[in-house]
Short mmCIF file of C-alpha atoms in Angstrom, two decimals:
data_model
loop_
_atom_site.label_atom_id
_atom_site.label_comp_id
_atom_site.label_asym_id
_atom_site.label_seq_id
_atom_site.Cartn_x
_atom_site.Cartn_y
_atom_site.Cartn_z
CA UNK E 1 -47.15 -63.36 28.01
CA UNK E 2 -47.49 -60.28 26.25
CA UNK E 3 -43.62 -59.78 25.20
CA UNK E 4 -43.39 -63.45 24.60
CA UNK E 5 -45.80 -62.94 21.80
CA UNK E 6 -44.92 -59.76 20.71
CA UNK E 7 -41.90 -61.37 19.45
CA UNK E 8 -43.21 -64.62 18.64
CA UNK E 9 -43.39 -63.93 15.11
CA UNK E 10 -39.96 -62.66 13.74
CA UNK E 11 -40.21 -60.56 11.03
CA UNK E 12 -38.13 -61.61 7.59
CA UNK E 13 -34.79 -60.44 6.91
CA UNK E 14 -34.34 -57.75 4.62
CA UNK E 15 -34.29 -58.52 1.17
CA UNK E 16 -31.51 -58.17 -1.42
CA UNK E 17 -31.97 -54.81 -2.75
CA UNK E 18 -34.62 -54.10 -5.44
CA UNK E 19 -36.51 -56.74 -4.14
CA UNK E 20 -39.48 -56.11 -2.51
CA UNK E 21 -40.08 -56.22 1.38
CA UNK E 22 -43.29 -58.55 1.90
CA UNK E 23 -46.32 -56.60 3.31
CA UNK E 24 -46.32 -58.50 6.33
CA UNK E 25 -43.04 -57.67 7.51
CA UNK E 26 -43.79 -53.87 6.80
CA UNK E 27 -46.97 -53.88 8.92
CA UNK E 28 -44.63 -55.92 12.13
CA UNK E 29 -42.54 -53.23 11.82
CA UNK E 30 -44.85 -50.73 12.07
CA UNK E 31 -46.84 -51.82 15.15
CA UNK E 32 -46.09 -50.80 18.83
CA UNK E 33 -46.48 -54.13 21.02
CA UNK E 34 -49.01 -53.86 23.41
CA UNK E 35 -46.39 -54.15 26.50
CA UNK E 36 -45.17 -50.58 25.51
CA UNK E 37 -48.28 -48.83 25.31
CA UNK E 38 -49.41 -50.43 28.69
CA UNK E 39 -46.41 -49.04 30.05
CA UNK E 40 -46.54 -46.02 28.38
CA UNK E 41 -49.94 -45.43 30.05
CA UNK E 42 -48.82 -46.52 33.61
CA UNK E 43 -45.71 -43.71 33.20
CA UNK E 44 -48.40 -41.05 31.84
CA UNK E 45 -50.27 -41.70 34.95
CA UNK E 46 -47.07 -41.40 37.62
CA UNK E 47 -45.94 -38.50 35.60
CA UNK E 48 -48.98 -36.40 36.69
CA UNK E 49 -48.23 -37.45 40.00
CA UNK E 50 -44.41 -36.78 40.31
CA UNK E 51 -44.72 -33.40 37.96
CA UNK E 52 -47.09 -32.18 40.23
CA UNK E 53 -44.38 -32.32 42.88
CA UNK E 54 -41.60 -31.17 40.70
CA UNK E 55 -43.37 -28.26 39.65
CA UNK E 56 -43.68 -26.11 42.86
CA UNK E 57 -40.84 -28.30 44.90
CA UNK E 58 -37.74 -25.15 43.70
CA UNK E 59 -40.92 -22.37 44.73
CA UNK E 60 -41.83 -24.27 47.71
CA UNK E 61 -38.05 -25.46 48.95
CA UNK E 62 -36.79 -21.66 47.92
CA UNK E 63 -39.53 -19.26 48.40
CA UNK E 64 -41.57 -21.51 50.85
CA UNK E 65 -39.43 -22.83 53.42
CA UNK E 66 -36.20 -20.23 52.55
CA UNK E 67 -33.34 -22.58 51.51
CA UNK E 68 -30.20 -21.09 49.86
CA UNK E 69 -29.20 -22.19 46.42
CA UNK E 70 -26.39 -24.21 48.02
CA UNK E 71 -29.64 -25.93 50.01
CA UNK E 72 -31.73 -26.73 47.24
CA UNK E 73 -28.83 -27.93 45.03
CA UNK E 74 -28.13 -30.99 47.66
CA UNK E 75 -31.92 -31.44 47.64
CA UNK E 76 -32.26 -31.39 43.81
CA UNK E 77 -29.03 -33.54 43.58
CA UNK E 78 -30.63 -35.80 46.06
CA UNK E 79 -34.05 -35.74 43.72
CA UNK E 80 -32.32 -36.21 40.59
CA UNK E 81 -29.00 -38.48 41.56
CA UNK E 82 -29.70 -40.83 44.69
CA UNK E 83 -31.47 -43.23 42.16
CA UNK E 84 -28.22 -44.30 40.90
CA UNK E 85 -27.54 -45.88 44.17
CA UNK E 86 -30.37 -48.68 43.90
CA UNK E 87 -30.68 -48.81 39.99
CA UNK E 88 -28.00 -51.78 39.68
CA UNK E 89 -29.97 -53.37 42.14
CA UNK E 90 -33.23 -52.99 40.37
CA UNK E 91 -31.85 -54.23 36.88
CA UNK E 92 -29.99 -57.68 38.60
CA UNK E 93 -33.62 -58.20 41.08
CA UNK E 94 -35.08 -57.98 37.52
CA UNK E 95 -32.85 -60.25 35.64
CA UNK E 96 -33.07 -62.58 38.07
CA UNK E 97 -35.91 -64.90 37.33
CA UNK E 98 -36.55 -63.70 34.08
CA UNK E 99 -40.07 -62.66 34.46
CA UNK E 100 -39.73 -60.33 37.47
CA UNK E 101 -39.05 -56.67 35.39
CA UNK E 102 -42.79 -56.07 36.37
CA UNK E 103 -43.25 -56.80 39.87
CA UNK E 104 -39.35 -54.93 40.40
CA UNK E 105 -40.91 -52.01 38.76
CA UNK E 106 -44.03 -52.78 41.14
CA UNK E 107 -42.61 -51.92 43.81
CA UNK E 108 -40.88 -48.75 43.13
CA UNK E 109 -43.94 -47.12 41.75
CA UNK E 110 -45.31 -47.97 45.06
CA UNK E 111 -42.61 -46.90 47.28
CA UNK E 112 -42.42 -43.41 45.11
CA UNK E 113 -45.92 -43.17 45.97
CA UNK E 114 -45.92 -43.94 49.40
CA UNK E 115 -43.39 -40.83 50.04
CA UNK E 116 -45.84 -38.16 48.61
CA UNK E 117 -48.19 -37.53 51.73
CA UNK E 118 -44.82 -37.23 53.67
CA UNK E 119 -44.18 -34.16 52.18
CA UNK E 120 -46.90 -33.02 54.47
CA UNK E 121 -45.19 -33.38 57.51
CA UNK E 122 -41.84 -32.30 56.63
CA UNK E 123 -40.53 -29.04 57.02
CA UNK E 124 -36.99 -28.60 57.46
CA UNK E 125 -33.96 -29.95 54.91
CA UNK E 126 -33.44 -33.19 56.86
CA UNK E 127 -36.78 -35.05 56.74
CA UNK E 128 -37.15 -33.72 53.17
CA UNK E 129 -33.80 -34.63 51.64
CA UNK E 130 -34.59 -37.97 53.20
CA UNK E 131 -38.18 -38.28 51.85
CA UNK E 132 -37.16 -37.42 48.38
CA UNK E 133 -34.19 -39.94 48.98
CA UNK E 134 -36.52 -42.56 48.95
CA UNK E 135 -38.85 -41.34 46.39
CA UNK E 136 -36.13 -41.28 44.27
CA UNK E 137 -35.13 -45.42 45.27
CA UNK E 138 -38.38 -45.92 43.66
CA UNK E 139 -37.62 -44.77 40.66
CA UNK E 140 -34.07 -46.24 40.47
CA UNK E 141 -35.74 -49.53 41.13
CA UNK E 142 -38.76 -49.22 38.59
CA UNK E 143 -37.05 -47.52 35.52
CA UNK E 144 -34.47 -49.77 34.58
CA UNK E 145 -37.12 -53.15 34.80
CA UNK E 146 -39.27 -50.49 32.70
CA UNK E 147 -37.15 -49.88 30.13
CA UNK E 148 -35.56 -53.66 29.79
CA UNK E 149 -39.87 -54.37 28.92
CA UNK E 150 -39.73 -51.98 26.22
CA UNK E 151 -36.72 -52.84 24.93
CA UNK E 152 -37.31 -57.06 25.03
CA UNK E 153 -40.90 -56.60 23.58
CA UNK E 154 -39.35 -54.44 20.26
CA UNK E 155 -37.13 -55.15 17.63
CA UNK E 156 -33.67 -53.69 17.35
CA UNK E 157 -35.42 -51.72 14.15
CA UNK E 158 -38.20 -50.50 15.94
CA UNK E 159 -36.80 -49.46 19.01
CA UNK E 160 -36.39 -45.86 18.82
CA UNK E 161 -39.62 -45.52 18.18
CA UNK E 162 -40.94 -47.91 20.89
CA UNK E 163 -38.94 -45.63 23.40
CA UNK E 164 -39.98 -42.61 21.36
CA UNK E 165 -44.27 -43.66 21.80
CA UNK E 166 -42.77 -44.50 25.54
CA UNK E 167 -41.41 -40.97 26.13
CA UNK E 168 -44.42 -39.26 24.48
CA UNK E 169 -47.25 -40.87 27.00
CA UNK E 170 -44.48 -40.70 29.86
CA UNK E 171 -44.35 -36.46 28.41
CA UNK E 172 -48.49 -36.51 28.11
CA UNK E 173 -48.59 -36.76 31.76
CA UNK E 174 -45.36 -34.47 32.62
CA UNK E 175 -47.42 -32.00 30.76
CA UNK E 176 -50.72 -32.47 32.77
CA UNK E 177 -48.93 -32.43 36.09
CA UNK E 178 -47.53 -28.68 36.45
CA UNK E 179 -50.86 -27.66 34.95
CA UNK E 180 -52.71 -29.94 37.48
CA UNK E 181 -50.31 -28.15 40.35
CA UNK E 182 -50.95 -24.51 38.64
CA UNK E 183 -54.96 -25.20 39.14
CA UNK E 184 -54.72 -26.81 42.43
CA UNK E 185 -52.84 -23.64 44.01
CA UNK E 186 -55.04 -21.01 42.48
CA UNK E 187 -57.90 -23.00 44.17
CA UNK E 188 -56.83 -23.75 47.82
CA UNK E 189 -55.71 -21.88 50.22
CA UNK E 190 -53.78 -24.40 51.61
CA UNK E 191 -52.19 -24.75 47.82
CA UNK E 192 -48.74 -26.95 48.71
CA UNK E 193 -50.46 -29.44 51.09
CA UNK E 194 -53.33 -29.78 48.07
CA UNK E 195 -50.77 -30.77 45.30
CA UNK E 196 -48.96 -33.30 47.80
CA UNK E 197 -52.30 -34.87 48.51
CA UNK E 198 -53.50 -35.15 44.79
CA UNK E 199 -50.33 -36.05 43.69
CA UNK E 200 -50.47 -39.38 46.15
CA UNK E 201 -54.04 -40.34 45.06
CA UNK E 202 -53.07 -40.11 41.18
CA UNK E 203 -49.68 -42.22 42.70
CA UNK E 204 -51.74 -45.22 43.60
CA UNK E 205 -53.76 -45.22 40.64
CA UNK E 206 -50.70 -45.61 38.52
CA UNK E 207 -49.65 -48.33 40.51
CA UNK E 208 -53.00 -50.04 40.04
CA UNK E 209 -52.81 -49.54 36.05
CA UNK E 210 -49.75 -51.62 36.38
CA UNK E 211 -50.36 -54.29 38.48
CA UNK E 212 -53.85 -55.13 36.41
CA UNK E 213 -53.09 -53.96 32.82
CA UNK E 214 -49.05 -54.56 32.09
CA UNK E 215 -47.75 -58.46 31.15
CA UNK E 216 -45.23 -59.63 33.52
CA UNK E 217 -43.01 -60.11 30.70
CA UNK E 218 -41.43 -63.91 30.70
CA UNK E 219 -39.74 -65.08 27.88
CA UNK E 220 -40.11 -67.86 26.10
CA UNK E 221 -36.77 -67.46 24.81
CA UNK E 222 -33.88 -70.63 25.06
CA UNK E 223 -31.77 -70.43 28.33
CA UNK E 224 -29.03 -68.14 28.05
CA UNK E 225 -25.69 -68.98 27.56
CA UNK E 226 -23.20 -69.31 30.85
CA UNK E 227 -21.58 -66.48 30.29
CA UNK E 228 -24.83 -63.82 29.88
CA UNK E 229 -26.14 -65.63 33.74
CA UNK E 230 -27.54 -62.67 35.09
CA UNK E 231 -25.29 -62.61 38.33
CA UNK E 232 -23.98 -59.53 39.10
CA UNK E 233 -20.18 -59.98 38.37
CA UNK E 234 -21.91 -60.63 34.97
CA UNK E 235 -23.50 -57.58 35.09
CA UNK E 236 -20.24 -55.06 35.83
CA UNK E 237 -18.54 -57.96 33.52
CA UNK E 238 -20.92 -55.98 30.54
CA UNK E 239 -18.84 -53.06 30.65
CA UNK E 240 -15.55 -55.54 28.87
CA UNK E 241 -18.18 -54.72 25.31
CA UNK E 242 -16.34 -51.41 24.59
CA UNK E 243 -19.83 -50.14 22.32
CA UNK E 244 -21.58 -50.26 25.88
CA UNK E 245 -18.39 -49.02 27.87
CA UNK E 246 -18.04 -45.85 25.35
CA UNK E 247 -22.13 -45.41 25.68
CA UNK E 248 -21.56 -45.45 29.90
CA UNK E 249 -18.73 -43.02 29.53
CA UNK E 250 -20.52 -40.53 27.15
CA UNK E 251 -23.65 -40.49 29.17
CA UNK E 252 -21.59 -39.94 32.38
CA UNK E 253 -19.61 -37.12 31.05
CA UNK E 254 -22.37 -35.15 29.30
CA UNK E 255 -24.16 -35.63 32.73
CA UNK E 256 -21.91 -33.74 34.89
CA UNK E 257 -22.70 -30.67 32.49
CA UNK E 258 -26.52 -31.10 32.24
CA UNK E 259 -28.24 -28.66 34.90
CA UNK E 260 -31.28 -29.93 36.30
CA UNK E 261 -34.65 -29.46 35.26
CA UNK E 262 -35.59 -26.96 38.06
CA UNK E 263 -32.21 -24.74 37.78
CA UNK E 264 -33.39 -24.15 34.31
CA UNK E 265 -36.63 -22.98 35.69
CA UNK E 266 -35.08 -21.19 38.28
CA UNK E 267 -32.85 -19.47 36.03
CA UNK E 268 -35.82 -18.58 33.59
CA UNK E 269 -38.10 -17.04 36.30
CA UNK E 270 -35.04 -14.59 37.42
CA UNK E 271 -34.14 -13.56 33.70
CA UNK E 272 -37.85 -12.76 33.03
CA UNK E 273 -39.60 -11.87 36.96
CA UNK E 274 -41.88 -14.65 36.73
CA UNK E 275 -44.53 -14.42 39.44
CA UNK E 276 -44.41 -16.87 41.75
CA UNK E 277 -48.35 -17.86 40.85
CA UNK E 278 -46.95 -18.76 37.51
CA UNK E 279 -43.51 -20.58 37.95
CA UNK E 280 -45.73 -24.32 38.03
CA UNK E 281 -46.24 -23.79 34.12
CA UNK E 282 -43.00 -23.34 33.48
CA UNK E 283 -42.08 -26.98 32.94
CA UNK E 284 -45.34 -26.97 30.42
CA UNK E 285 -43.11 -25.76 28.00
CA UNK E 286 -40.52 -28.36 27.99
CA UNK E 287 -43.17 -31.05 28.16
CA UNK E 288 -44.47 -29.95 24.78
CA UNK E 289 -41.62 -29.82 22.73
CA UNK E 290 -41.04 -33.36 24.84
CA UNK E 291 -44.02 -34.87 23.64
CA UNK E 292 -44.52 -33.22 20.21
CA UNK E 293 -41.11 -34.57 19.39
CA UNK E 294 -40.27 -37.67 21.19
CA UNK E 295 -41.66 -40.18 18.22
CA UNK E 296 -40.45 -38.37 15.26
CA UNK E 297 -37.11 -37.97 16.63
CA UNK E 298 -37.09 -41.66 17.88
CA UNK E 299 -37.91 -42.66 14.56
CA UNK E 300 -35.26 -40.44 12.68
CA UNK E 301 -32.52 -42.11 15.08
CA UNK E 302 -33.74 -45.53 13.86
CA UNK E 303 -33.07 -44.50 10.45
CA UNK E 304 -30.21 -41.63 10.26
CA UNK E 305 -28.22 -43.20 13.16
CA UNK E 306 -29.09 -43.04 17.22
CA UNK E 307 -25.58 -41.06 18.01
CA UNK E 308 -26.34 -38.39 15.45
CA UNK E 309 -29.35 -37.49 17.04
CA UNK E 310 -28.35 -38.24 20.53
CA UNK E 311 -25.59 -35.27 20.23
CA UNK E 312 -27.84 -32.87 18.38
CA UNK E 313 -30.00 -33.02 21.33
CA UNK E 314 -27.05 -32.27 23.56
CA UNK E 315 -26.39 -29.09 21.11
CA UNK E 316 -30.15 -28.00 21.52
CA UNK E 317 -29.66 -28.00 25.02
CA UNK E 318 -26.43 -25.99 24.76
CA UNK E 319 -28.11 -23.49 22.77
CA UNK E 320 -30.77 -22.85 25.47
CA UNK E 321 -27.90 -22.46 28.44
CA UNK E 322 -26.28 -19.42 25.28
CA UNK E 323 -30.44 -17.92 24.70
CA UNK E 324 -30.12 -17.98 28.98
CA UNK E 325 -26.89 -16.51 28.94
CA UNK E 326 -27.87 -13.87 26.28
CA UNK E 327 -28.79 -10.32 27.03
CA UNK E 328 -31.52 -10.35 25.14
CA UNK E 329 -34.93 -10.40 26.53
CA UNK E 330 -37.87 -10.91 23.65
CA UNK E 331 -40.69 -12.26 24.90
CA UNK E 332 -39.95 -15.06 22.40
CA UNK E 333 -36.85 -16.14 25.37
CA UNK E 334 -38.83 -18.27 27.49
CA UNK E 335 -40.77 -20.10 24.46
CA UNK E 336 -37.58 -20.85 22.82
CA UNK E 337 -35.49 -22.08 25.97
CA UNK E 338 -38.22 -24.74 27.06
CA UNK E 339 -38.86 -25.71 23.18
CA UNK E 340 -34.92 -26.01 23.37
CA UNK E 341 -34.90 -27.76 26.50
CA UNK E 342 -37.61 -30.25 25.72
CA UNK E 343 -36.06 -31.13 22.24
CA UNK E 344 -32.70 -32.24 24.20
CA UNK E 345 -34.91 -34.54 26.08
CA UNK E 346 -36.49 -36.36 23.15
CA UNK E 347 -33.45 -36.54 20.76
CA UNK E 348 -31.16 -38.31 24.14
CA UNK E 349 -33.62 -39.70 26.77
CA UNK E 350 -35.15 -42.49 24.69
CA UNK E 351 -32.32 -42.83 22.23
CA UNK E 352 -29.78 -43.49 24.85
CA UNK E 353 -31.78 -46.48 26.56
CA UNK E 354 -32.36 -47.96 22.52
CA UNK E 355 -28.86 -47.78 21.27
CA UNK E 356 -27.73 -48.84 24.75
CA UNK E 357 -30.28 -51.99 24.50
CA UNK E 358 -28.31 -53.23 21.22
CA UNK E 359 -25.19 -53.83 22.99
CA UNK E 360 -26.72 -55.77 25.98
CA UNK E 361 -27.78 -59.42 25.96
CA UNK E 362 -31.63 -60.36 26.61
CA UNK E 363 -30.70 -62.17 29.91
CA UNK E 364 -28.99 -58.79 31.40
CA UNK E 365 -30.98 -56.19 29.66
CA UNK E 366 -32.16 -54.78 33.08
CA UNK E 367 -28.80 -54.95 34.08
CA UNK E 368 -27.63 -53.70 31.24
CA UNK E 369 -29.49 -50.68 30.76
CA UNK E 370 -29.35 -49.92 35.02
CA UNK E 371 -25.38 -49.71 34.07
CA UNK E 372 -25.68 -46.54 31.79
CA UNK E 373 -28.35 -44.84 33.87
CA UNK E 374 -26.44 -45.64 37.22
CA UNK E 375 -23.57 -43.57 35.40
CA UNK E 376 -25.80 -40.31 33.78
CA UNK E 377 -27.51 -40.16 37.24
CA UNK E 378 -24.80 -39.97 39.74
CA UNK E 379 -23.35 -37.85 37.09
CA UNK E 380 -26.34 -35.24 37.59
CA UNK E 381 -26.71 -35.64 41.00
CA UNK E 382 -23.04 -34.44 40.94
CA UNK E 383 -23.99 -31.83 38.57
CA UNK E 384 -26.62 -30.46 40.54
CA UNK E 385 -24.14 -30.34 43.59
CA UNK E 386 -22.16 -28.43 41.91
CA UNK E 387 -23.98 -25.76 40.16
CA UNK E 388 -26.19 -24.76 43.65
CA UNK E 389 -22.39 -24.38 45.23
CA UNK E 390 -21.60 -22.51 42.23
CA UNK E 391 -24.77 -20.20 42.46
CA UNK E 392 -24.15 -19.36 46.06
CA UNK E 393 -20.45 -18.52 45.78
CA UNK E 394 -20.48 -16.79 41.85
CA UNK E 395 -23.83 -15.94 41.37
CA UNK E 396 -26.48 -17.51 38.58
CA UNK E 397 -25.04 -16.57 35.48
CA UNK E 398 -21.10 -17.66 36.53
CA UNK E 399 -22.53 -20.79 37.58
CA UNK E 400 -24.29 -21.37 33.94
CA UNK E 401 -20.87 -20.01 32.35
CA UNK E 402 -19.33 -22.80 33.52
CA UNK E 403 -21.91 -25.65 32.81
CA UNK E 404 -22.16 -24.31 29.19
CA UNK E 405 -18.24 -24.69 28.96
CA UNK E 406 -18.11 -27.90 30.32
CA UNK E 407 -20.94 -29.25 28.59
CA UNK E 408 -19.22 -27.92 25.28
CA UNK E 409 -16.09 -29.69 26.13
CA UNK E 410 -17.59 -33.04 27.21
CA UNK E 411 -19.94 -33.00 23.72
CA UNK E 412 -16.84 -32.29 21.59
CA UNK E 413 -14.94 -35.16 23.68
CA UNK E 414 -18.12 -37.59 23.09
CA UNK E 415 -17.81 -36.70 19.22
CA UNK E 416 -14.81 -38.85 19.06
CA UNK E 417 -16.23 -41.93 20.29
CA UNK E 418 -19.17 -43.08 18.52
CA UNK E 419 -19.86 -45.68 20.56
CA UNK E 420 -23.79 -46.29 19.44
CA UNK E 421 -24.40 -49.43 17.02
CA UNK E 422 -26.76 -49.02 14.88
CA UNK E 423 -29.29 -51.25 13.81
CA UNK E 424 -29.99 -52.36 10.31
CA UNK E 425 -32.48 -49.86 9.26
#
C-alpha cells in the first residue's frame, strides 16, 4: 500500500550537531508521499463542486428565496456545524480495521454528492436545512479518514507541509469553484439550477478520482498496544493526554468567535454595494491568499513552532473583523479583508490537524483527529447561530462587535496554554 511504503524507509535520526545530515535523509524529507497528492487532487476536485454551491448559497438563500439573517444563520450553522455530529463516527468506522480511512472517506464524498441535484427541488427552509444536513454528514464522515491518510503517510517533521501541499490543491479548487459559479450564472438563464447541476457532475468525478487513484492505506505497522484498541471508550479515553485536551479546548473556544465564511461575504458586499452579479467572486479572494500561502506557512510551523503560527492566523483574522469594522472605505478594503481572511485559513486549518496528529497514536489517528474537529465544528455551528440572531436583533456591525471581542478574549485565553508539541525540526 501506498502509506505502507511511504514510510517503509525511516529516515535517520538527526545527527549530533556539526555533523552532517546524509543526503538521503534530506531528499525523504523533502518529498510529499504520493497518498497526499492523490488526495490532494481528489479534494481539488470536490472543492469545485462544493464552492460552486457555497458561492451563491447566502445570494440565493437571502436574495433568492428571502430568508432573514436569523434564517440563514440556522442554515449556515447547519452547513458549517452538523458535521460534528457524525465526525466521531467517521474517525472510529476508520480506525476500525485499519485499512478502511479510504472507503469511510468513500462514502461521504458520495453522499455529499448525492445531495447536490436536491437543491433543485427544494425551496423552502425545511427541505434545504435538511439537504445541507446531510451534505454536511458527508463531510464529517470523509474529512477526518482524510486527514488520518495524510497524517500516517508523513513524518512528524514533514507534516505541516504535507497538510500545507493538502490545503493548497484542496484551495486550487475552492478557487475554481466561485469562478466556475460566476460563469455559469452570467450564461444561463436559469443560473441557480445550472450551478447545482454542474456542481453534482464535477461531485461524482471526484468520487471516481478516489476510488481508482488513492491507496487504501493499510499499515504494515506491529499491532497496537491494548490500550491504543481503537474502540471508542478509547477514543474519548484520548482526551486523559492533556497536549490533545488543551489542542480540543483551544480549537473549541476560538470557534465560537470565528464567523462563517459567508457572513464575511455578506458583511463585505453591504460595506462596499456589491452587485449581486458579482458576490460569487467574492470567496476568490480568500482562496488566493489560501492557496498562495498554505505551503509556506505549513512549512514555517514545522520549523518556528505549529502554535506560533496557529495564533497569528487567528490575529490575521481579527484584523479583517477591525478593516470590516473600520470606517474606512479604500478600494484596497475588500482586497485586504479576503487576503486577511484567507491567511487565517492557511496559518490554522492545516496546522491544527498536524500538531493535533503528534499527540494521537497511529491506531486512533482518525479518532483522534475527528475529536478536535468534532469540537471547532459544533463550536461554529454555534457561532453561526449566534451571530444571524445577533444580526437580526442588533444589526451587522453590533453583531461583528461582539465576535471581534470574543474572539480577542478566547485568543488571549488560548495564549496561556500552549498545548501544541512540536516536532523535532
Amino acid at each position: 500500500m501506498y502509506v505502507a511504503d511511504s514510510r517503509a524507509s525511516t529516515p535517520a535520526p538527526a545527527s549530533v550537531e556539526g555533523t552532517a545530515r546524509p543526503a538521503t535523509a534530506g531528499r525523504y524529507r523533502s518529498t510529499i508521499a504520493p497518498t497526499v497528492l492523490a488526495l490532494g487532487t481528489v479534494s481539488l476536485v470536490t472543492d469545485v463542486s462544493s464552492e460552486m454551491v457555497t458561492a451563491v448559497l447566502p445570494l440565493y438563500l437571502v436574495a433568492g428565496l428571502g430568508l432573514s439573517p436569523l434564517g440563514f444563520g440556522l442554515l449556515d450553522g447547519v452547513y458549517n456545524g452538523f458535521s460534528a455530529v457524525v465526525r466521531l463516527v467517521g474517525g472510529h468506522l476508520a480506525d476500525r480495521g485499519g485499512a478502511r480511512h479510504k472507503w469511510v472517506a468513500g462514502a461521504g464524498y458520495a453522499l455529499s454528492a448525492l445531495c447536490k441535484p436536491l437543491l433543485l427541488i427544494a425551496h423552502t427552509l425545511t427541505p434545504i436545512g435538511l439537504i445541507l444536513a446531510a451534505d454536511r454528514t458527508g463531510k464529517g464522515l470523509r474529512t477526518a479518514p482524510r486527514d488520518a491518510l495524510i497524517s500516517l503517510s508523513s513524518t512528524p517533521e514533514t507534516r505541516g507541509r504535507a497538510f500545507g501541499v493538502h490545503r493548497a490543491m484542496d484551495t486550487a479548487g475552492a478557487l475554481l469553484g466561485p469562478l466556475a459559479a460566476f460563469l455559469i450564472l452570467r450564461a444561463t438563464v436559469d443560473g441557480y439550477d445550472a450551478v447545482f447541476t454542474v456542481s453534482f457532475c464535477v461531485a461524482v468525478l471526484g468520487v471516481l478520482v478516489l476510488v481508482l487513484f488513492v491507496p487504501s492505506g493499510g499499515r504494515t505497522e506491529p499491532a497496537a498496544a491494548p490500550g491504543a484498541r481503537p474502540t471508542l471508550r478509547a477514543a474519548l479515553g484520548l482526551l486523559a493526554d492533556r497536549g490533545l485536551r488543551r489542542i480540543t479546548l483551544c480549537a473549541l473556544l476560538l470557534g465560537l468567535a470565528t464567523v462563517s465564511d459567508s457572513f464575511v461575504y455578506l458583511l463585505l458586499q453591504r460595506r462596499l454595494g456589491v452587485p449581486d452579479r458579482w458576490f460569487a467572486l467574492l470567496p476568490l479572494g480568500t482562496a488566493a491568499a489560501f492557496l498562495l500561502l498554505a505551503v509556506p506557512l505549513g512549512r514555517l510551523a514545522d520549523r518556528w513552532g505549529r502554535w506560533r503560527v496557529f495564533l497569528a492566523g487567528h490575529a490575521a483574522l481579527l484584523l479583517a473583523y477591525a478593516l470590516l469594522l473600520a470606517s474606512w472605505h479604500g478600494t484596497a478594503l475588500p482586497y485586504a479583508v479576503l487576503a486577511l481572511h484567507g491567511t487565517f485559513y492557511a496559518a490554522t486549518d492545516g496546522v491544527l490537524m498536524a500538531a493535533a496528529s503528534d499527540s494521537v497514536p497511529e491506531a486512533l489517528r482518525s479518532s483522534g483527529l475527528a475529536l478536535v474537529q468534532t469540537g471547532q465544528a459544533a463550536a461554529r455551528f454555534a457561532c453561526s447561530l449566534g451571530f444571524g440572531a445577533a444580526w437580526t436583533l442588533w444589526g451587522d456591525r453590533t453583531a461583528l462587535s461582539v465576535s471581534a471581542v470574543a474572539l480577542a478574549v478566547c485568543a488571549a485565553y488560548a495564549l496561556t496554554l500552549r498545548p501544541f508539541r512540536e516536532a523535532a525540526a
